[in-house]
Tab-separated table of C-alpha atoms in Angstrom:
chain	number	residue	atom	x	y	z
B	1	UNK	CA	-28.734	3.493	19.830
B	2	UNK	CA	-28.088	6.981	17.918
B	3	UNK	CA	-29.269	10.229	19.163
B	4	UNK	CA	-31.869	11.942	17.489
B	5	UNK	CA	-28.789	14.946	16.092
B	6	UNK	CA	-26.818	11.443	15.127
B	7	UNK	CA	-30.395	10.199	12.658
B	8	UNK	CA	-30.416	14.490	11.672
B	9	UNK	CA	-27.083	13.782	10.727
B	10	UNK	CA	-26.715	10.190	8.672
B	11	UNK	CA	-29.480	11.373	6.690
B	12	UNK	CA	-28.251	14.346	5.692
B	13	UNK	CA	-24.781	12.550	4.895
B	14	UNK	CA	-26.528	10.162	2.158
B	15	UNK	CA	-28.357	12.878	0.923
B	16	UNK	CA	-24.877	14.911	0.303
B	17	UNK	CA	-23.537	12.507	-0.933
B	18	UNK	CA	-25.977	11.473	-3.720
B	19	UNK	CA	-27.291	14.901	-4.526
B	20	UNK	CA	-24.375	17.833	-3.238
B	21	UNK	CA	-24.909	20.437	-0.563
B	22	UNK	CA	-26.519	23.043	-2.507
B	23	UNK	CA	-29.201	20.073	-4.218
B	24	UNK	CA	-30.083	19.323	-0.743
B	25	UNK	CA	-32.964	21.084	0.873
B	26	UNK	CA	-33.536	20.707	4.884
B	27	UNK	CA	-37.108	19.202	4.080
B	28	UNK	CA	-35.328	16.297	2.301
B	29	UNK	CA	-33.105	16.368	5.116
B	30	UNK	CA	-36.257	15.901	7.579
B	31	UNK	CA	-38.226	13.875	5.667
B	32	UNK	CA	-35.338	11.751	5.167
B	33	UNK	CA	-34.439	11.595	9.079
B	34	UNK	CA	-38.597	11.247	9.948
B	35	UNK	CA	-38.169	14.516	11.933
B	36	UNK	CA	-40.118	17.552	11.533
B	37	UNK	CA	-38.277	20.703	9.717
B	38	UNK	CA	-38.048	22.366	13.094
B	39	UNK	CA	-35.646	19.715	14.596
B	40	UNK	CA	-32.690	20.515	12.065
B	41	UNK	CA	-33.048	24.292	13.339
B	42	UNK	CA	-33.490	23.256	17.331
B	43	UNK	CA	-30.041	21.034	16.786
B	44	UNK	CA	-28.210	22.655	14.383
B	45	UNK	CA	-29.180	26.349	13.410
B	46	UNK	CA	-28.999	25.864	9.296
B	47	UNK	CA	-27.900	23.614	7.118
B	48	UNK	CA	-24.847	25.557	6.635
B	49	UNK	CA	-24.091	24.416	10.135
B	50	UNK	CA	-25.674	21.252	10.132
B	51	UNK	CA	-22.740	20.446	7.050
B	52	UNK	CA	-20.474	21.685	9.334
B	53	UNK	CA	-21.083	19.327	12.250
B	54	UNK	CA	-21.397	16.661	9.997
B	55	UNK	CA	-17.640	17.143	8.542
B	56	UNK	CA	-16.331	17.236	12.516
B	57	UNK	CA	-18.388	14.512	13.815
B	58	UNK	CA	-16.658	12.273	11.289
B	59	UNK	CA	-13.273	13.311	11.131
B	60	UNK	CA	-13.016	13.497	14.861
B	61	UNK	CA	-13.853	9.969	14.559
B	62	UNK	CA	-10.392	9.436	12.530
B	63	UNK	CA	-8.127	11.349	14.985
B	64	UNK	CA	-9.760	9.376	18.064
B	65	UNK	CA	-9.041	5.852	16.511
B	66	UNK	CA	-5.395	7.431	14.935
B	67	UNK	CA	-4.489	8.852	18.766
B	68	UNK	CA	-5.211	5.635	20.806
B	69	UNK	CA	-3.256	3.556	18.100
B	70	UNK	CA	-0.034	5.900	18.563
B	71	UNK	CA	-0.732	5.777	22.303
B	72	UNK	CA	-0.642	1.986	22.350
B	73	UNK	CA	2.250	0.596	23.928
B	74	UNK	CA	1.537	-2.747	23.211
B	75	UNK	CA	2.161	-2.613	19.729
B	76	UNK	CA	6.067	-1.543	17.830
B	77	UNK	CA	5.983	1.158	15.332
B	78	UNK	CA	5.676	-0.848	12.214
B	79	UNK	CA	2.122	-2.671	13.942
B	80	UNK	CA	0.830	0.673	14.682
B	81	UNK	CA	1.159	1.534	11.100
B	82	UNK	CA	-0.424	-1.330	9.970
B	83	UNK	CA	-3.155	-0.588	12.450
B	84	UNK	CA	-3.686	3.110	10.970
B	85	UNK	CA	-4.241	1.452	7.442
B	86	UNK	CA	-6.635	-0.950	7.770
B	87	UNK	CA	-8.759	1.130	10.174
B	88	UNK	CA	-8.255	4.048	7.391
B	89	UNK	CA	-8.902	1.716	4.679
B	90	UNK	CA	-12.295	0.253	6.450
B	91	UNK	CA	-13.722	3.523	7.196
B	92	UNK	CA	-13.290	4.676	3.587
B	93	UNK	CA	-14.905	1.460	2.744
B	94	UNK	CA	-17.738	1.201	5.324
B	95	UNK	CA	-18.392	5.493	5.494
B	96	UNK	CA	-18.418	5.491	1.317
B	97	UNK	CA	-21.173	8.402	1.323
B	98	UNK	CA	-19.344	10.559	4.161
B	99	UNK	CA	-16.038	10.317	1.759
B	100	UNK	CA	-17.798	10.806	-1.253
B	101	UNK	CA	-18.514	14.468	0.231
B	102	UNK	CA	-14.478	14.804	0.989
B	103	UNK	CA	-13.638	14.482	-2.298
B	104	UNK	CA	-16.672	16.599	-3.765
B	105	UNK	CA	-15.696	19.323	-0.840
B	106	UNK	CA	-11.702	19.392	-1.612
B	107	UNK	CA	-12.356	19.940	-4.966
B	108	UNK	CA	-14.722	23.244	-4.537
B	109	UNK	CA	-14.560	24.032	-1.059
B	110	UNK	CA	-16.478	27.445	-0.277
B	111	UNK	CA	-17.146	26.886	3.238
B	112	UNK	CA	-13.958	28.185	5.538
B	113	UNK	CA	-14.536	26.781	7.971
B	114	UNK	CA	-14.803	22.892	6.792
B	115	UNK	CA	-11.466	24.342	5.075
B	116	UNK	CA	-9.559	24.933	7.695
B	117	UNK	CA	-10.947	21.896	9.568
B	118	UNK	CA	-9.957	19.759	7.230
B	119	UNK	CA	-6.397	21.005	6.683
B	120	UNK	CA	-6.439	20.841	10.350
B	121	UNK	CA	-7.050	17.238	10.553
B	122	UNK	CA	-4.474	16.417	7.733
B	123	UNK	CA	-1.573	17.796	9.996
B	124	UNK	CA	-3.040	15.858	12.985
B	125	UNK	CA	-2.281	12.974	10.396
B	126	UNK	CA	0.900	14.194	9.362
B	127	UNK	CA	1.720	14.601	12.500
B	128	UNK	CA	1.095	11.285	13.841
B	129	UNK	CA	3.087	10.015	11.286
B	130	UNK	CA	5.939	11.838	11.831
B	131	UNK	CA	5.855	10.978	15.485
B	132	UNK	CA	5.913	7.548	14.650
B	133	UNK	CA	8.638	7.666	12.305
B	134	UNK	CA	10.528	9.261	14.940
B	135	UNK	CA	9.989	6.703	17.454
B	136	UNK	CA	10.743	3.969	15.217
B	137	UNK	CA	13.796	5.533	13.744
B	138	UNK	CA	15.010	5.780	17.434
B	139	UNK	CA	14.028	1.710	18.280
B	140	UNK	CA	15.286	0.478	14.739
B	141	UNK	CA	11.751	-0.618	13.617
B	142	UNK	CA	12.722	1.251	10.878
B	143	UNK	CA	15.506	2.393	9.038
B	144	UNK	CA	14.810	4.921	5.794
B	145	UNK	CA	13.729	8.498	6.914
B	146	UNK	CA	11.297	9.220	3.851
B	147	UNK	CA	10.124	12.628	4.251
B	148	UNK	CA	6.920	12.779	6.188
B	149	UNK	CA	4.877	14.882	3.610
B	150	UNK	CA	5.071	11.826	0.723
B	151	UNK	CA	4.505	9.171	3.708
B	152	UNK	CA	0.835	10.720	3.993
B	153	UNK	CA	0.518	11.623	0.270
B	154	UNK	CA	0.945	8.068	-0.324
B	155	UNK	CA	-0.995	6.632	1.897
B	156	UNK	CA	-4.207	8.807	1.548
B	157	UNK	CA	-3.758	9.581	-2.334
B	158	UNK	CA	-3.404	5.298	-2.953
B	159	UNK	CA	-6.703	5.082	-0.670
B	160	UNK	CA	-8.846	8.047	-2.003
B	161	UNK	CA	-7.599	6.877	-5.776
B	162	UNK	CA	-8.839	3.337	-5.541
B	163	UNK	CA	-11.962	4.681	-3.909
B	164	UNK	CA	-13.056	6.954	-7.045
B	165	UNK	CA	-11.590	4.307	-9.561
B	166	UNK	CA	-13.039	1.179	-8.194
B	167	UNK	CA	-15.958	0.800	-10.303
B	168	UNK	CA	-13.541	1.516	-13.075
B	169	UNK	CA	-11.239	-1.585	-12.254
B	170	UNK	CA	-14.249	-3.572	-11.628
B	171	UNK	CA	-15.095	-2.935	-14.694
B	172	UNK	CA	-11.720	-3.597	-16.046
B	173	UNK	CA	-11.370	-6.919	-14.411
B	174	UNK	CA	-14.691	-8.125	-15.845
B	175	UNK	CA	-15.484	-9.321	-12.361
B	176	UNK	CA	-19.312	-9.907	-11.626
B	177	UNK	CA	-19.408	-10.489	-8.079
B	178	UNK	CA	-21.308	-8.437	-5.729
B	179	UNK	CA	-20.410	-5.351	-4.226
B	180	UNK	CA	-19.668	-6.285	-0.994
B	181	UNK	CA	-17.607	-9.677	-2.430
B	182	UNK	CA	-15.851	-7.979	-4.754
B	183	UNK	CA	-15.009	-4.905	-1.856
B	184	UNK	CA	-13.742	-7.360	0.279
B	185	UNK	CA	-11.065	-8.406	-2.322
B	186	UNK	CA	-10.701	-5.511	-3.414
B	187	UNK	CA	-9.563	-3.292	-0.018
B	188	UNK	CA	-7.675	-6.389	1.188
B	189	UNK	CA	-5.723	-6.272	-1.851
B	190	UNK	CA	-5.215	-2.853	-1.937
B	191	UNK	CA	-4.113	-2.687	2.034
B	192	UNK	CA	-1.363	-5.118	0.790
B	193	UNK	CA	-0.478	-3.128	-1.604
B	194	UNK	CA	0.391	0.137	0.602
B	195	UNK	CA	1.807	-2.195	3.282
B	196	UNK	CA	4.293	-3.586	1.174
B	197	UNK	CA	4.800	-0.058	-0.721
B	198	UNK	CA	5.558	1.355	3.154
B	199	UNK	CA	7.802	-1.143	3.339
B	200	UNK	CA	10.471	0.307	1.509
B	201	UNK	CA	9.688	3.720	2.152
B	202	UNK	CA	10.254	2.906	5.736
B	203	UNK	CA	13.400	0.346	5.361
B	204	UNK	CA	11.165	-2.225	7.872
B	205	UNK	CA	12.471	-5.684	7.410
B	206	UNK	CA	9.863	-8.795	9.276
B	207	UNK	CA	11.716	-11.382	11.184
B	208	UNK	CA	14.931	-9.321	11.681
């Protein structure tokens, strides 16, 4: 069951998405969440803030699911990789409205603070990655040392790309299915795709 701030919250994230920060007003916000006006203030202070929360409730989520992947010790460096993609790849999927607002946000950013958290939580990515190239350098999981940057660039610019462009290669592959038949296909195509890409980046040969 989600807290009242968590309802505040989701509603204000569908409304960002479909309408921007600045064409959302905190009575749509409340009406939206069934809350009176007051609420947003009691939790969050403004909107300004409310925004704010939103962005780091949401990509904490990412760097708590990233960190207990890396921690695992059940699971080689290539697996933990493969882990990191299709949970990145289903939150993309299943939080469409949240990463509609990324892309909106790193394209005018005016807020500093969701700046700096953001580029924040890329290097926790780019981190992670690097420690796990690293590790399975050391073990022999892998053997190419691609530099670290283009590892992430790859990964997140293939995800967010197919994200924006989906309707476009729906469109282009004259496929009529629903939405949620055709995303199925879709992302489980498209997490094939960047495993086999990372791959070769990485050198990482199955079965050897």
């Amino acid at each position: 069951m989600i807290s009242k701030e968590e309802n505040i919250l989701f509603a204000a994230e569908k409304l960002f998405a479909e309408k921007g920060f600045e064409g959302t007003s905190t009575r749509e916000i409340s009406k939206a969440a069934n809350v009176n006006i007051s609420m947003i203030s009691y939790y969050f202070g403004s909107k300004e803030k409310l925004y704010e929360k939103l962005v780091e409730y949401r990509m904490n989520e990412g760097q708590f699911f990233s960190k207990d992947i890396v921690e695992r010790t059940d699971l080689n460096e290539w697996e933990k990789i493969v882990k990191i993609i299709d949970q990145f790849s289903s939150r993309i999927r299943d939080q469409k409205c949240f990463y509609r607002i990324m892309q909106r946000e790193q394209l005018h950013a005016e807020n500093p603070q969701i700046v700096e958290f953001l580029k924040q939580t890329k290097m926790g990515f780019i981190s992670m990655y690097s420690q796990i190239l690293e590790s399975g350098l050391k073990n022999g999981i892998f053997t190419k040392n691609p530099p670290i940057y283009l590892l992430h660039a790859t990964v997140s610019g293939t995800l967010f790309y197919a994200f924006n462009a989906k309707e476009m290669y729906k469109e282009f592959l004259k496929d009529t299915d629903e939405e949620e038949v055709f995303d199925a296909t879709y992302y489980t195509e498209l997490n094939k795709h960047i495993k086999h890409l990372l791959k070769d980046l990485l050198g990482y040969e199955e079965n050897k």
